[in-house]
Coordinates of C-alpha atoms in Angstrom, one line a residue:
M133 CA -15.1 88.3 44.9
R134 CA -13.4 85.0 45.5
E135 CA -10.7 84.5 48.1
E136 CA -8.0 83.8 45.5
E137 CA -8.8 87.1 43.8
I138 CA -8.6 88.9 47.1
E139 CA -5.3 87.3 47.8
K140 CA -4.0 88.5 44.5
L141 CA -5.1 92.1 45.5
R142 CA -3.2 91.7 48.7
G143 CA -0.1 90.8 46.6
V144 CA -0.7 93.9 44.5
V145 CA -0.7 96.0 47.7
R146 CA 2.5 94.4 48.9
D147 CA 4.1 95.0 45.5
C148 CA 3.0 98.7 45.5
V149 CA 4.6 99.1 48.9
S150 CA 7.9 97.5 47.8
K151 CA 7.9 99.8 44.7
H152 CA 7.0 102.9 46.9
L153 CA 3.8 103.4 45.0
Y154 CA 1.9 104.4 48.1
S155 CA -1.2 106.0 46.6
S156 CA -1.8 102.8 44.6
A157 CA -1.2 100.7 47.8
I158 CA -3.7 102.8 49.7
F159 CA -6.3 102.5 46.9
F160 CA -6.1 98.7 46.7
A161 CA -5.7 98.1 50.5
D162 CA -8.8 100.1 51.0
K163 CA -10.8 97.8 48.7
V164 CA -9.4 94.7 50.3
A165 CA -10.2 95.9 53.8
A166 CA -13.8 96.8 52.7
L167 CA -14.3 93.4 51.2
T168 CA -13.0 91.3 54.1
N169 CA -13.1 93.5 57.2
D170 CA -10.3 91.2 58.4
P171 CA -8.1 92.8 61.1
A172 CA -5.0 91.9 59.1
D173 CA -6.3 93.7 56.0
V174 CA -7.3 96.7 58.1
Y175 CA -3.7 96.8 59.4
M176 CA -2.4 96.5 55.9
Q177 CA -4.5 99.5 54.9
A178 CA -3.3 101.5 57.9
Q179 CA 0.3 100.6 57.1
A180 CA -0.2 101.9 53.5
L181 CA -1.6 105.1 54.8
F182 CA 1.3 105.5 57.2
L183 CA 3.9 105.0 54.5
G184 CA 2.0 107.5 52.3
R185 CA 2.3 110.0 55.2
H186 CA -1.4 110.1 55.9
Y187 CA -0.8 109.9 59.6
R188 CA -4.1 111.4 60.8
R189 CA -6.1 109.1 58.6
A190 CA -4.1 106.1 59.5
F191 CA -4.5 106.9 63.2
H192 CA -8.3 107.4 62.8
L193 CA -8.6 104.0 61.0
L194 CA -6.6 102.2 63.7
N195 CA -8.4 104.0 66.6
A196 CA -11.8 103.2 65.1
S197 CA -11.1 99.5 65.0
K198 CA -12.2 97.5 68.0
I199 CA -9.0 95.6 68.0
V200 CA -6.6 98.5 68.5
L201 CA -6.3 98.1 72.3
R202 CA -5.9 94.3 72.0
D203 CA -3.5 93.8 69.2
L204 CA 0.1 95.0 69.7
R205 CA 0.7 95.9 66.1
F206 CA -2.4 98.2 66.0
H207 CA -1.3 99.6 69.3
Y208 CA 2.2 100.3 68.0
L209 CA 1.3 101.7 64.6
A210 CA -1.2 104.1 66.2
A211 CA 1.5 105.3 68.5
K212 CA 3.9 105.7 65.5
C213 CA 1.3 107.9 63.8
L214 CA 1.2 110.1 66.9
E215 CA 5.0 110.2 66.9
E216 CA 5.0 111.5 63.4
L217 CA 2.4 114.1 64.4
K218 CA 4.7 115.1 67.3
E219 CA 1.9 114.5 69.8
W220 CA 4.2 112.9 72.4
E221 CA 1.9 112.9 75.4
Q222 CA -0.8 111.1 73.4
C223 CA 1.8 108.7 72.0
L224 CA 2.8 107.7 75.5
S225 CA -0.8 107.4 76.5
M226 CA -1.5 105.1 73.6
L227 CA 1.5 102.9 74.5
G228 CA 0.1 102.3 78.1
D229 CA 1.2 102.7 81.7
A230 CA 4.1 100.2 81.9
K231 CA 7.0 101.0 84.2
V232 CA 10.7 100.3 83.9
D233 CA 13.4 100.0 86.6
E234 CA 17.0 101.2 86.5
D235 CA 18.2 98.0 84.9
G236 CA 15.8 98.2 82.0
N237 CA 13.4 95.6 83.3
V238 CA 9.7 96.3 82.4
Y239 CA 6.9 95.6 84.9
D240 CA 3.4 96.6 85.9
T241 CA 2.2 96.1 82.3
K242 CA -1.4 95.6 81.5
D243 CA -0.7 93.7 78.3
S244 CA -1.6 90.2 79.6
N245 CA -4.7 90.1 77.4
V246 CA -3.1 91.4 74.2
M247 CA -2.4 89.5 71.1
Y248 CA 0.0 89.9 68.2
L249 CA -0.9 89.0 64.6
D250 CA 2.2 87.4 63.2
K251 CA 3.1 88.4 59.7
D252 CA 2.9 85.7 57.0
G253 CA 6.6 85.7 56.0
E254 CA 9.3 83.6 57.6
D255 CA 11.7 86.5 58.2
R256 CA 13.1 86.9 61.7
E257 CA 11.2 89.6 63.5
I258 CA 12.3 92.1 66.2
N259 CA 10.3 91.6 69.3
I260 CA 7.3 94.0 69.2
S261 CA 7.7 94.7 72.9
S262 CA 11.2 95.9 72.1
A263 CA 9.9 98.3 69.4
I264 CA 7.3 99.6 71.9
C265 CA 9.9 100.3 74.5
F266 CA 12.1 102.1 72.0
L267 CA 9.1 104.3 70.9
R268 CA 8.5 105.1 74.6
G269 CA 12.2 106.2 74.9
K270 CA 11.9 108.4 71.8
A271 CA 8.7 110.1 73.2
Y272 CA 10.4 110.7 76.6
E273 CA 13.5 112.1 74.9
A274 CA 11.3 114.4 72.8
L275 CA 9.7 115.6 76.0
E276 CA 13.2 116.2 77.4
N277 CA 12.9 113.6 80.0
R278 CA 16.2 112.0 79.2
A279 CA 16.4 109.9 82.4
Q280 CA 13.2 108.0 81.4
A281 CA 14.3 107.9 77.8
R282 CA 17.6 106.2 78.9
L283 CA 15.7 103.5 80.9
W284 CA 13.3 102.7 78.0
Y285 CA 16.2 102.5 75.5
K286 CA 17.8 100.0 77.9
A287 CA 14.6 98.1 78.1
A288 CA 14.3 98.0 74.3
I289 CA 17.8 96.6 73.7
K290 CA 17.3 94.1 76.6
A291 CA 14.0 92.9 75.2
D292 CA 15.6 92.2 71.9
P293 CA 19.4 92.7 71.1
L294 CA 18.4 93.1 67.4
C295 CA 16.9 96.5 68.2
Y296 CA 20.0 98.3 67.2
E297 CA 18.4 101.7 67.2
A298 CA 18.0 101.6 71.0
L299 CA 21.7 100.9 71.4
E300 CA 22.5 103.6 68.9
C301 CA 20.6 106.2 70.8
L302 CA 22.3 105.2 74.1
I303 CA 25.7 105.4 72.5
E304 CA 25.4 108.4 70.2
N305 CA 23.6 110.5 72.9
H306 CA 26.1 109.5 75.5
M307 CA 23.4 108.3 77.9
L308 CA 25.6 105.7 79.7
T309 CA 29.1 105.8 81.1
C310 CA 31.8 103.5 79.9
E311 CA 31.1 101.0 82.7
L312 CA 27.4 101.1 82.2
E313 CA 27.7 100.4 78.5
T314 CA 29.9 97.4 79.2
S315 CA 27.5 96.2 81.9
L316 CA 24.5 96.5 79.6
L317 CA 26.2 94.7 76.8
S318 CA 27.1 91.8 79.1
S319 CA 23.5 91.5 80.2
L320 CA 22.1 91.1 76.7
E321 CA 20.8 87.6 75.8
F322 CA 22.1 87.0 72.2
G323 CA 20.9 84.0 70.2
S324 CA 23.3 81.2 69.4
E325 CA 23.6 82.6 65.8
D326 CA 24.3 86.2 67.0
G327 CA 27.8 85.8 68.3
W328 CA 29.0 88.1 65.6
L329 CA 26.5 90.8 66.8
S330 CA 27.8 90.7 70.3
S331 CA 31.3 91.2 69.0
F332 CA 30.2 94.0 66.8
Y333 CA 28.4 95.8 69.6
S334 CA 31.5 95.6 71.8
C335 CA 33.3 97.5 69.0
L336 CA 30.7 100.3 69.1
I337 CA 30.8 101.2 72.8
K338 CA 33.4 103.4 74.4
K339 CA 36.9 102.0 74.0
Y340 CA 39.2 102.8 76.9
D341 CA 40.8 99.4 77.3
K342 CA 44.4 98.6 76.5
E343 CA 45.4 98.6 72.8
N344 CA 45.8 94.8 72.7
V345 CA 42.2 94.3 74.1
V346 CA 40.6 96.7 71.6
E347 CA 42.6 95.3 68.7
A348 CA 41.5 91.8 69.7
K349 CA 37.9 92.9 69.5
F350 CA 38.4 94.2 66.0
R351 CA 40.2 91.0 64.9
E352 CA 37.4 88.9 66.3
I353 CA 34.7 90.5 64.3
E354 CA 36.9 90.7 61.2
K355 CA 37.1 86.9 61.2
E356 CA 33.3 86.6 60.9
K357 CA 32.7 85.2 57.4
C358 CA 29.7 84.2 55.4
D359 CA 30.1 81.6 52.7
S360 CA 28.3 82.7 49.5
V361 CA 25.8 80.2 48.1
H362 CA 25.9 82.1 44.8
S363 CA 29.6 81.8 44.2
S364 CA 32.2 79.1 44.1
S365 CA 32.8 77.2 47.4
S366 CA 36.2 78.9 47.8
F367 CA 34.7 82.4 47.9
S368 CA 33.5 84.0 51.1
H369 CA 32.7 87.4 52.4
S370 CA 33.7 89.0 55.7
L371 CA 33.1 92.1 57.7
K372 CA 36.7 93.2 57.6
N373 CA 36.0 96.1 55.1
N374 CA 32.5 96.9 56.5
T375 CA 32.1 100.7 56.6
D376 CA 30.6 100.8 60.2
L377 CA 33.5 98.7 61.5
L378 CA 36.1 100.8 59.8
A379 CA 34.4 103.9 61.2
C380 CA 34.7 102.5 64.7
K381 CA 38.4 101.7 64.0
A382 CA 39.0 105.3 62.8
E383 CA 37.3 106.6 66.0
Y384 CA 39.6 104.5 68.1
Y385 CA 42.7 105.8 66.2
H386 CA 41.5 109.4 66.8
Q387 CA 41.0 108.6 70.5
C388 CA 44.6 107.3 70.7
G389 CA 46.0 110.4 69.1
E390 CA 47.0 108.6 65.9
Y391 CA 45.5 111.3 63.8
Q392 CA 47.4 110.6 60.5
K393 CA 46.4 107.0 60.6
C394 CA 42.8 108.0 61.4
F395 CA 42.7 110.5 58.6
E396 CA 44.1 108.0 56.0
L397 CA 41.5 105.4 57.0
T398 CA 38.5 107.9 56.9
S399 CA 39.7 109.2 53.5
V400 CA 39.6 105.8 52.0
L401 CA 36.2 105.1 53.7
L402 CA 34.6 108.3 52.5
E403 CA 35.7 107.5 48.9
K404 CA 33.7 104.3 49.3
D405 CA 30.7 105.8 51.2
P406 CA 30.9 109.7 51.0
F407 CA 27.7 110.1 53.1
H408 CA 28.7 108.0 56.1
L409 CA 28.0 110.5 58.8
K410 CA 29.9 108.9 61.7
C411 CA 33.0 108.6 59.5
T412 CA 32.5 112.2 58.4
F413 CA 32.6 113.5 61.9
V414 CA 35.8 111.5 62.8
H415 CA 37.4 112.6 59.5
L416 CA 36.7 116.3 60.4
A417 CA 38.2 115.9 63.8
A418 CA 41.3 114.3 62.4
A419 CA 41.6 117.0 59.7
M420 CA 41.4 119.7 62.4
E421 CA 44.2 118.1 64.5
L422 CA 46.4 117.8 61.4
G423 CA 45.7 121.4 60.3
H424 CA 44.1 120.4 56.9
S425 CA 42.1 123.7 56.6
N426 CA 41.2 123.2 52.9
E427 CA 39.7 119.8 53.6
L428 CA 37.7 121.2 56.6
Y429 CA 36.3 124.0 54.4
L430 CA 35.3 121.6 51.6
M431 CA 33.7 119.2 54.0
A432 CA 31.8 122.0 55.8
C433 CA 30.4 123.3 52.5
N434 CA 29.3 119.7 51.5
L435 CA 27.7 119.2 54.9
V436 CA 25.7 122.4 54.7
E437 CA 24.4 121.4 51.3
D438 CA 23.7 117.7 52.1
Y439 CA 22.5 118.0 55.7
P440 CA 21.0 121.5 56.2
Q441 CA 18.9 120.4 59.2
N442 CA 21.6 118.5 61.1
K443 CA 24.0 119.0 63.9
A444 CA 23.8 122.6 65.0
T445 CA 22.6 123.2 68.5
N446 CA 19.6 125.2 67.4
L447 CA 18.6 122.4 65.0
D448 CA 19.8 119.4 66.9
G449 CA 20.1 120.0 70.6
T450 CA 21.3 116.4 71.2
F451 CA 24.6 116.7 69.2
A452 CA 27.3 116.6 71.9
P453 CA 30.3 117.8 69.7
A454 CA 28.4 121.0 68.9
W455 CA 27.9 121.9 72.6
I456 CA 31.5 121.1 73.5
G457 CA 32.7 123.0 70.4
Y458 CA 30.5 125.9 71.5
G459 CA 32.2 125.9 74.9
N460 CA 35.7 125.5 73.4
A461 CA 35.2 128.5 71.1
F462 CA 34.4 130.8 74.0
A463 CA 37.2 129.3 76.1
A464 CA 39.7 130.1 73.3
Q465 CA 38.5 133.7 73.5
E466 CA 38.7 133.7 77.3
E467 CA 34.9 134.1 77.6
G468 CA 34.7 131.9 80.7
D469 CA 31.0 132.4 81.5
Q470 CA 29.8 131.5 78.0
A471 CA 32.3 128.6 77.9
M472 CA 31.0 127.2 81.2
L473 CA 27.4 127.6 79.9
G474 CA 28.2 125.4 76.9
Y475 CA 30.0 122.8 79.0
R476 CA 27.4 122.6 81.7
T477 CA 24.6 122.2 79.1
A478 CA 26.6 119.4 77.5
A479 CA 27.2 117.8 81.0
R480 CA 23.4 117.9 81.7
L481 CA 22.4 116.6 78.3
F482 CA 25.0 113.9 77.9
P483 CA 25.6 112.3 81.4
G484 CA 27.6 109.4 79.8
C485 CA 30.2 111.8 78.3
H486 CA 33.0 112.8 80.6
L487 CA 34.4 115.5 78.3
P488 CA 32.1 118.3 79.4
T489 CA 33.1 117.7 83.1
L490 CA 36.7 117.5 82.1
Y491 CA 36.5 120.8 80.2
I492 CA 34.8 122.4 83.2
G493 CA 37.8 121.4 85.3
M494 CA 40.1 122.8 82.7
E495 CA 38.2 126.1 82.6
Y496 CA 38.5 126.3 86.4
M497 CA 42.3 125.8 86.0
R498 CA 42.4 128.6 83.4
T499 CA 40.9 130.9 86.0
H500 CA 43.2 129.6 88.7
S501 CA 40.3 128.0 90.7
F502 CA 42.3 124.9 91.4
K503 CA 40.3 123.6 94.2
L504 CA 37.1 123.7 92.1
A505 CA 39.0 122.1 89.2
E506 CA 40.0 119.2 91.5
Q507 CA 36.3 118.8 92.6
A508 CA 35.1 118.6 89.0
K509 CA 34.7 114.8 89.3
T510 CA 35.0 112.7 86.3
I511 CA 32.6 109.9 85.1
C512 CA 35.3 108.2 83.1
P513 CA 38.2 107.2 85.3
S514 CA 39.7 105.1 82.5
D515 CA 40.5 108.1 80.3
P516 CA 44.2 109.0 80.6
L517 CA 43.5 112.6 79.8
V518 CA 41.6 112.9 83.1
Y519 CA 44.7 111.8 85.0
N520 CA 46.8 114.3 83.1
E521 CA 44.5 117.2 84.1
L522 CA 44.4 116.1 87.7
G523 CA 48.2 116.1 87.6
V524 CA 48.2 119.6 86.2
V525 CA 45.9 120.7 89.1
A526 CA 48.2 119.1 91.6
Y527 CA 51.2 120.8 90.0
H528 CA 49.6 124.3 90.1
M529 CA 48.7 123.6 93.8
K530 CA 52.4 122.9 94.3
E531 CA 51.7 119.3 95.3
Y532 CA 54.5 117.9 93.2
N533 CA 54.7 114.4 94.5
K534 CA 51.0 114.1 93.8
A535 CA 51.5 115.6 90.4
V536 CA 54.2 113.0 89.6
W537 CA 51.8 110.2 90.7
W538 CA 49.0 111.4 88.4
F539 CA 51.3 111.9 85.4
E540 CA 52.8 108.5 85.8
K541 CA 49.3 107.0 86.1
T542 CA 48.4 108.9 82.9
L543 CA 51.3 107.3 80.9
A544 CA 50.5 103.9 82.4
H545 CA 46.9 104.0 81.2
I546 CA 47.5 105.2 77.6
P547 CA 45.9 102.4 75.5
S548 CA 48.4 102.5 72.6
S549 CA 52.1 103.3 72.3
L550 CA 53.1 106.8 73.1
S551 CA 52.4 109.3 70.3
E552 CA 52.9 113.0 69.9
M553 CA 49.5 113.6 71.5
W554 CA 51.0 112.6 74.9
E555 CA 54.2 114.7 74.6
P556 CA 52.8 117.4 76.9
T557 CA 52.2 114.8 79.6
V558 CA 55.8 113.6 79.5
V559 CA 56.9 117.2 79.7
N560 CA 54.6 117.8 82.6
L561 CA 56.1 114.8 84.4
A562 CA 59.6 116.2 83.7
H563 CA 58.6 119.6 85.2
A564 CA 57.3 117.9 88.3
Y565 CA 60.5 115.9 88.7
R566 CA 62.5 119.1 88.3
K567 CA 60.4 120.8 91.0
L568 CA 61.3 117.9 93.3
K569 CA 65.0 118.4 92.5
M570 CA 65.0 114.9 90.9
Y571 CA 67.1 116.2 88.0
H572 CA 68.2 112.9 86.4
E573 CA 64.6 111.7 86.2
A574 CA 63.6 115.1 84.8
I575 CA 66.3 115.0 82.1
S576 CA 65.3 111.5 81.2
C577 CA 61.6 112.6 80.7
Y578 CA 62.6 115.7 78.7
E579 CA 64.7 113.5 76.3
R580 CA 61.8 111.1 76.0
A581 CA 59.5 114.0 75.1
L582 CA 62.0 115.0 72.4
T583 CA 61.6 111.6 70.7
L584 CA 57.8 112.4 70.4
S585 CA 58.2 116.0 69.2
N586 CA 61.4 117.9 68.5
R587 CA 59.6 121.3 68.0
S588 CA 58.5 122.0 71.6
L589 CA 59.8 125.1 73.2
S590 CA 58.7 124.0 76.6
T591 CA 60.8 120.8 76.3
Y592 CA 64.0 122.5 75.2
A593 CA 63.6 125.3 77.8
G594 CA 62.9 122.8 80.6
L595 CA 65.8 120.6 79.6
A596 CA 68.1 123.7 79.5
Y597 CA 66.9 124.9 82.9
T598 CA 67.4 121.5 84.5
Y599 CA 71.0 121.3 83.2
H600 CA 71.5 124.9 84.4
L601 CA 70.4 123.9 87.9
Q602 CA 72.9 121.1 87.8
D603 CA 75.7 123.6 86.9
N604 CA 76.1 121.9 83.5
F605 CA 76.3 125.2 81.7
S606 CA 77.5 124.0 78.3
A607 CA 74.5 121.7 77.9
A608 CA 72.2 124.4 79.3
I609 CA 73.5 126.9 76.7
T610 CA 73.1 124.4 73.9
Y611 CA 69.4 123.8 74.8
Y612 CA 68.6 127.5 75.4
H613 CA 69.9 128.1 71.9
K614 CA 67.6 125.4 70.5
A615 CA 64.7 126.8 72.3
L616 CA 65.4 130.3 71.0
W617 CA 65.7 128.9 67.5
L618 CA 62.0 127.9 67.8
K619 CA 61.0 131.2 69.4
P620 CA 63.7 133.9 69.2
D621 CA 61.7 136.4 71.3
D622 CA 61.1 134.1 74.3
Q623 CA 61.9 136.2 77.3
F624 CA 62.7 133.4 79.8
C625 CA 65.1 131.6 77.5
T626 CA 66.8 134.9 76.5
E627 CA 67.4 135.9 80.1
M628 CA 68.5 132.5 81.2
L629 CA 70.9 132.1 78.3
S630 CA 72.6 135.4 79.3
L631 CA 72.8 134.0 82.9
A632 CA 74.2 130.7 81.7
L633 CA 76.9 132.5 79.7
V634 CA 77.9 134.6 82.7
D635 CA 77.9 131.5 85.0
E636 CA 80.0 129.5 82.5
G637 CA 82.5 132.5 82.4
R638 CA 82.7 132.6 86.1
H639 CA 83.2 128.9 86.6
G640 CA 85.6 128.5 83.7
I641 CA 85.4 125.7 81.2
D642 CA 83.1 122.9 82.1
P643 CA 85.2 120.1 83.6
K644 CA 83.0 117.5 82.0
I645 CA 84.4 118.4 78.6
E646 CA 87.5 116.4 77.8
F647 CA 89.9 117.7 75.2
Q648 CA 92.0 115.4 73.1

């Protein structure tokens, strides 16, 4: 058979693959490889077998070839076959004995004599070494060696910033702290044409900066445009309405406590892309905070139907929200031991996520183990919620000056403007001021809290009690009544209202009231 005829057959194989006709691709690739015995054609046959899910046969073909240990593509595809077969130890053995340090730098490789058969096209390729590092990470993660998996994922993204899957695993599996994510991103060597990618990645990592810093990141990537060669010169596309970018923005809104804004954005996004999983999870979280039970039920039914194998701890043990939700469910029922089991599992599996440690501290507080709660160190010092909880610990330990310091630090580190989410912190600060007999500061904080939420029993009760301590009985009575309007059977407010009425009767009319 002439060379031009063989080349036409190669074209048939490539076309079959592009049309997902894998049996046809396998048939013709087998004939081409038999006619030429060319390593590139053998690789094409193995690739067709792999895509056709004939993993054992593809591995046997690659392993039988004399080039498998010298060509990185053969090497990698053979390991991918073992990955699909879940033979993780053999997969790592096939990939070799390379080592990686804490910074993701690979050394001690024995690949100095390997070669790499470049593909014929002119498309930009992801570094094969990066793909191999990523596969090593997946194998180690499957073997539950998450420490090694984290190092190899770092090595993969450092070897080639285009290996997005490595960064996705590091972020979604919470393998790095906020500081380590930022450090890793700054160490990546992006190409001159990849400035947009660097900006996009900065939007994907944890966002605990001030609001103006985060918003600036979003604006920077939204400005990225691509002039269309197929349309008029005045027409251009941008990433402003990209679903991944909008999902990141929604996640940030949720983190800031702007649940309505988050819910509205995810609702629009899901109309556009109803199966965008990251957006779906943020949408569910916002719906829960807003009390949209019907939406939650509908979404739950759809998820069970569309993704039956995803996101439960028995099916996907690496899904952080499931473990934290597991702990929260038991904590709500005051089942402390089971709650701590869920939180500790989450803390072990997701070292880059500070929430399990935070919830462990909160559970210690619930059981009045305040010293242990204080010792539950955080791995995310930039999260204001952490400072709030440390303030609560200090308050319960009657260290009121320390509590004031923590609560003020909380409010200073909130990335966006104050929302209803932070009303309890303002109330906590007011309580601490009241304990220190700093009544004017306490009243100011209570009034500030009322601008965030006017349906808080604790705020009205605290404000009434503070006025009562100042002997301003009229104001105290007014706010006790407002508190009881929210909860008529509240014992504290009922008793204190009676005392305030008696005190006002004993002291006569409040001299602060002027009659005209």
